[in-house]
mmCIF file of C-alpha atoms in Angstrom:
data_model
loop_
_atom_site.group_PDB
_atom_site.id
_atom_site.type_symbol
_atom_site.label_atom_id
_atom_site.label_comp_id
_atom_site.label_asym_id
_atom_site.label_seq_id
_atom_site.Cartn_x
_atom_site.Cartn_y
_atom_site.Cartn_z
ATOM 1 C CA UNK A 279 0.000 0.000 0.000
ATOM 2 C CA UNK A 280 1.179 3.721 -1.104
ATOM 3 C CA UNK A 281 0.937 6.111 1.800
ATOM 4 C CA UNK A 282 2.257 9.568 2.162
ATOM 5 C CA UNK A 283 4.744 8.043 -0.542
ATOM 6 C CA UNK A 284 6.004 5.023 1.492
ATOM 7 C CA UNK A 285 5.485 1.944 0.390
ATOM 8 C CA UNK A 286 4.541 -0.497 2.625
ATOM 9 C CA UNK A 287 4.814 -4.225 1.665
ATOM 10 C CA UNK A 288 3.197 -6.564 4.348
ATOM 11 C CA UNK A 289 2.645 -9.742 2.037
ATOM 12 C CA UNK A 290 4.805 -11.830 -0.647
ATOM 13 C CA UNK A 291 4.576 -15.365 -2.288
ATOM 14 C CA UNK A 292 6.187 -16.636 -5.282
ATOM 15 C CA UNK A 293 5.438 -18.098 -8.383
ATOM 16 C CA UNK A 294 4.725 -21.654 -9.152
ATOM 17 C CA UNK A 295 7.618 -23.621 -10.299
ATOM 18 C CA UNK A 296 7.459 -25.392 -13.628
ATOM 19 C CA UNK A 297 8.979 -28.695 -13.764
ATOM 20 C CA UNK A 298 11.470 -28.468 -17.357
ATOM 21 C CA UNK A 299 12.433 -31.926 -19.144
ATOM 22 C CA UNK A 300 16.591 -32.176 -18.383
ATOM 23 C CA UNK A 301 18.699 -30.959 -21.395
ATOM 24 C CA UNK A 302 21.764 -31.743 -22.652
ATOM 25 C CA UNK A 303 23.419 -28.754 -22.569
ATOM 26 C CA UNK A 304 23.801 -28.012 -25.910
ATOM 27 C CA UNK A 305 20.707 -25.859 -26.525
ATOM 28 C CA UNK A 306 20.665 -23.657 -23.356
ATOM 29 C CA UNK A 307 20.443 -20.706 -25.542
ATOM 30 C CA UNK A 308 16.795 -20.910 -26.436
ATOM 31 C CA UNK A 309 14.070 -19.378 -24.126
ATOM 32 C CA UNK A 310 12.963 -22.999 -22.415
ATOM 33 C CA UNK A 311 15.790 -22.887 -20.016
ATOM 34 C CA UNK A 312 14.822 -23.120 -16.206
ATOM 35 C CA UNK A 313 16.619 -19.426 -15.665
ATOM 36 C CA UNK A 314 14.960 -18.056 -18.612
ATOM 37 C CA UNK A 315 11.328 -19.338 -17.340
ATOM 38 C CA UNK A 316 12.237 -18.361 -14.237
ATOM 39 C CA UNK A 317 13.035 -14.523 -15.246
ATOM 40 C CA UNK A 318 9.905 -14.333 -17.310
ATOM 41 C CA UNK A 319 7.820 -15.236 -14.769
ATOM 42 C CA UNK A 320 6.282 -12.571 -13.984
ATOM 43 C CA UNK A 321 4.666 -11.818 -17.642
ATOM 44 C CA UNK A 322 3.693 -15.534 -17.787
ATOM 45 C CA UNK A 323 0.017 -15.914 -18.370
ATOM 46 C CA UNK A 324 -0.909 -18.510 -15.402
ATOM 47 C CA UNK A 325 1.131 -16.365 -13.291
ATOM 48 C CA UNK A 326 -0.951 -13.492 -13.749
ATOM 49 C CA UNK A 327 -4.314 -15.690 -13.043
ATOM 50 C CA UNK A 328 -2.047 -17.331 -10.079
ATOM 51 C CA UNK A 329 -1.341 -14.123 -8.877
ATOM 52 C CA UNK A 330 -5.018 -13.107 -9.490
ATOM 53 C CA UNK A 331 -5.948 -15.410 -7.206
ATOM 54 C CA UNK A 332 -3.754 -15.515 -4.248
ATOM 55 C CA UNK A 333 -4.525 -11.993 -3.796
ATOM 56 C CA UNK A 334 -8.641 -12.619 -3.802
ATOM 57 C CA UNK A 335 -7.554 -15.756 -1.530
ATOM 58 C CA UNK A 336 -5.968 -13.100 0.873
ATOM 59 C CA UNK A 337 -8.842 -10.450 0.270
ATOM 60 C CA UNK A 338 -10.763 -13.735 2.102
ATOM 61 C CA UNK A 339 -9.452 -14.050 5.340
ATOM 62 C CA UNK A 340 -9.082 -10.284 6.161
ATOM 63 C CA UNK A 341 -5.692 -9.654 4.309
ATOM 64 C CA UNK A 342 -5.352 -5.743 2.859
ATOM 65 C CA UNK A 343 -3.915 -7.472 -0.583
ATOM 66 C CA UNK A 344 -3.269 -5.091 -3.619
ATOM 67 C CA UNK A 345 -0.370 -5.943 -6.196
ATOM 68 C CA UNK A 346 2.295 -3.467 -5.599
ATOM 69 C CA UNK A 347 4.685 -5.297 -7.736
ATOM 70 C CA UNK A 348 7.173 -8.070 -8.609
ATOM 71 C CA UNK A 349 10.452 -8.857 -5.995
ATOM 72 C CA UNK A 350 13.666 -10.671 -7.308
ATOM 73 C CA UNK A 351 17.061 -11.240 -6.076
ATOM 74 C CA UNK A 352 20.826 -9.482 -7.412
ATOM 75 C CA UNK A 353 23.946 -10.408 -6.596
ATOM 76 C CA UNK A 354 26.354 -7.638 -5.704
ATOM 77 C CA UNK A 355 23.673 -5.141 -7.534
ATOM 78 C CA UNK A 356 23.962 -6.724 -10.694
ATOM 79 C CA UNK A 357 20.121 -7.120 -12.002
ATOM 80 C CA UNK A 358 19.521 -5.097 -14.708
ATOM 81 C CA UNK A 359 19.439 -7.110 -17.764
ATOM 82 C CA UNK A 360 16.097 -7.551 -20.055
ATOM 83 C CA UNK A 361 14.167 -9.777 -18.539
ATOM 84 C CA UNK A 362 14.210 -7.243 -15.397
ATOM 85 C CA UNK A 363 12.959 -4.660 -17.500
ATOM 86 C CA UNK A 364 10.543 -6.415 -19.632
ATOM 87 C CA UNK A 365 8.937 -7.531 -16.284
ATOM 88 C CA UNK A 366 8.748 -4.207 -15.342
ATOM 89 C CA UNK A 367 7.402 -2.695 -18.122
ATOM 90 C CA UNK A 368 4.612 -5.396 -18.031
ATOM 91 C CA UNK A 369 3.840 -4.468 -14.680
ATOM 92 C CA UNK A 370 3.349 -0.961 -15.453
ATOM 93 C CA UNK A 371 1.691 -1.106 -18.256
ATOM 94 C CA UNK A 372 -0.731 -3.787 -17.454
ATOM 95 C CA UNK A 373 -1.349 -3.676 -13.864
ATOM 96 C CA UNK A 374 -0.362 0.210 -12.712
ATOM 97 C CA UNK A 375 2.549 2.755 -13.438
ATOM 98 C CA UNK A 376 2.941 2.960 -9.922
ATOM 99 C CA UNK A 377 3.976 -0.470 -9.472
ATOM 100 C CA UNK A 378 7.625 -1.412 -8.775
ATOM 101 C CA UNK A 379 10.259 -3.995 -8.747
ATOM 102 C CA UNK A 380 11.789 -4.652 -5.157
ATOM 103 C CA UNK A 381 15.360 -6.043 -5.359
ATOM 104 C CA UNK A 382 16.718 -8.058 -2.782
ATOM 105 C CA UNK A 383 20.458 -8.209 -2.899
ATOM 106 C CA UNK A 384 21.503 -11.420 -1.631
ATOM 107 C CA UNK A 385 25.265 -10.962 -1.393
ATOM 108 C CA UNK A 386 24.838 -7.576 0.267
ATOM 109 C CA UNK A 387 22.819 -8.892 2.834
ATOM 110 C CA UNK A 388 25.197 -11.518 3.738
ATOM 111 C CA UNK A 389 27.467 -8.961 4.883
ATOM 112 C CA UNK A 390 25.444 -7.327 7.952
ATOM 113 C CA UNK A 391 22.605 -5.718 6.728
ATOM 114 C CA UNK A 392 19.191 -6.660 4.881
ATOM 115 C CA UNK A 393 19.384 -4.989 0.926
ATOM 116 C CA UNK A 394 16.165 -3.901 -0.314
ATOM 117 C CA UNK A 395 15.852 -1.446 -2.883
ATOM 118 C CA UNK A 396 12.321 -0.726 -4.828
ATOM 119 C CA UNK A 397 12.613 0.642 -8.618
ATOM 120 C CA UNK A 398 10.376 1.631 -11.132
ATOM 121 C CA UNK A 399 11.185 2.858 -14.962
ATOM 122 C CA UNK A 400 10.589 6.345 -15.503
ATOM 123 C CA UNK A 401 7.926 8.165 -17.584
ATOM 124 C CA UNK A 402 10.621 8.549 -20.591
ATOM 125 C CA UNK A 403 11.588 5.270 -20.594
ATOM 126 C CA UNK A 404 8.338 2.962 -20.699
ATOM 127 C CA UNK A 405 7.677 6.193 -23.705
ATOM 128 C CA UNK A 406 10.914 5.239 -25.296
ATOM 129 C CA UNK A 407 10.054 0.996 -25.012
ATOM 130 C CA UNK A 408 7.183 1.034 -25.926
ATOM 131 C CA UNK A 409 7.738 2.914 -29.184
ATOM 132 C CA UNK A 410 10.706 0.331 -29.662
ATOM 133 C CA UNK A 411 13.171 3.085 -29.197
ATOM 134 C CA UNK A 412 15.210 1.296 -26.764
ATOM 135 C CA UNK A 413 17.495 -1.308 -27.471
ATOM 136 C CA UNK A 414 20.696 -2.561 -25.339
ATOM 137 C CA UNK A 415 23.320 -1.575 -29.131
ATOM 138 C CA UNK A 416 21.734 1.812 -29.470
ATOM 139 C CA UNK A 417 20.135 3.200 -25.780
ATOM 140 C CA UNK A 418 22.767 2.250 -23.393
ATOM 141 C CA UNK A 419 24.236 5.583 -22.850
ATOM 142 C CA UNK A 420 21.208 7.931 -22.684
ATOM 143 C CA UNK A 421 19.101 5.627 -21.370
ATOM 144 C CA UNK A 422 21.060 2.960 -18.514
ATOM 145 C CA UNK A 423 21.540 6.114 -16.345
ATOM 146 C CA UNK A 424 20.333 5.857 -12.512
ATOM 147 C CA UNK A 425 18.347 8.660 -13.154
ATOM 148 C CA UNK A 426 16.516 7.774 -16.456
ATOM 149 C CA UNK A 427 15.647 3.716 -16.340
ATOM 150 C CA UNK A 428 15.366 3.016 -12.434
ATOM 151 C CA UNK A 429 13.151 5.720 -10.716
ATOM 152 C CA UNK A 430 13.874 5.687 -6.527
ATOM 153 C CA UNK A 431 11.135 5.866 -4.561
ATOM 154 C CA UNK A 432 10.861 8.642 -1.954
#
């Protein structure tokens, strides 16, 4: 829940797993990998009825349950890559441009103290994707700023 610009997250659950048939190795480049399902989960159909319905289940016994948003994990910050911001930009477009991605940084955390940032992509940027301006060759340097693809929120 949004209030006086905090965001306050009281509830989380994750997404189904999907159980893969084993590979050989040799074709780990196509989309059907487990890391690639598992990055794209959050724009996957029967996620979004899953999700759908956990929240309603919630909504049942009492729970204050409204999708704020999508939470993964980084390694020493390291998360921006496309599925991050196609997830993103599904999430704001579909569900509400106030939504955001919280980022739990694993290897931070180890050392002392819990790392959890929230992000969101800015006004110019879902403007910018969406017209299929952006792309990782041509965008990098006006667009992979702090400032310009992850919004902070106050």
């Amino acid at each position: 829940m949004d209030a006086k610009s905090t965001l306050e997250v009281t509830n989380s659950f994750p997404f189904p797993t999907v159980d893969l048939p084993p590979t050989d190795g040799h074709h780990d480049n196509n989309n059907n990998t487990p890391s690639n399902q598992a990055a794209a989960a959050p724009r996957n159909k029967a996620n979004t009825v899953y999700q759908t319905e956990m929240i309603k289940k919630l909504r049942e016994v009492n729970v204050d349950a409204n999708n704020v948003g999508w939470y993964t994990s980084a390694n020493l910050g390291n998360f921006v890559n496309m599925n991050m911001i196609e997830n993103q930009f599904h999430y704001q477009k579909e569900l509400n441009e106030r939504t955001v991605a919280i980022v739990h940084d694993v290897s931070r955390s180890s050392q002392g103290s819990l790392s959890l940032r929230a992000f969101r992509l800015s006004p110019a940027f879902m403007l910018a994707y969406k017209e299929n301006k952006f792309t990782t060759e041509t965008s990098v340097p006006p667009f992979l700023t702090r400032r310009t693809l992850r919004g902070y929120l106050e």
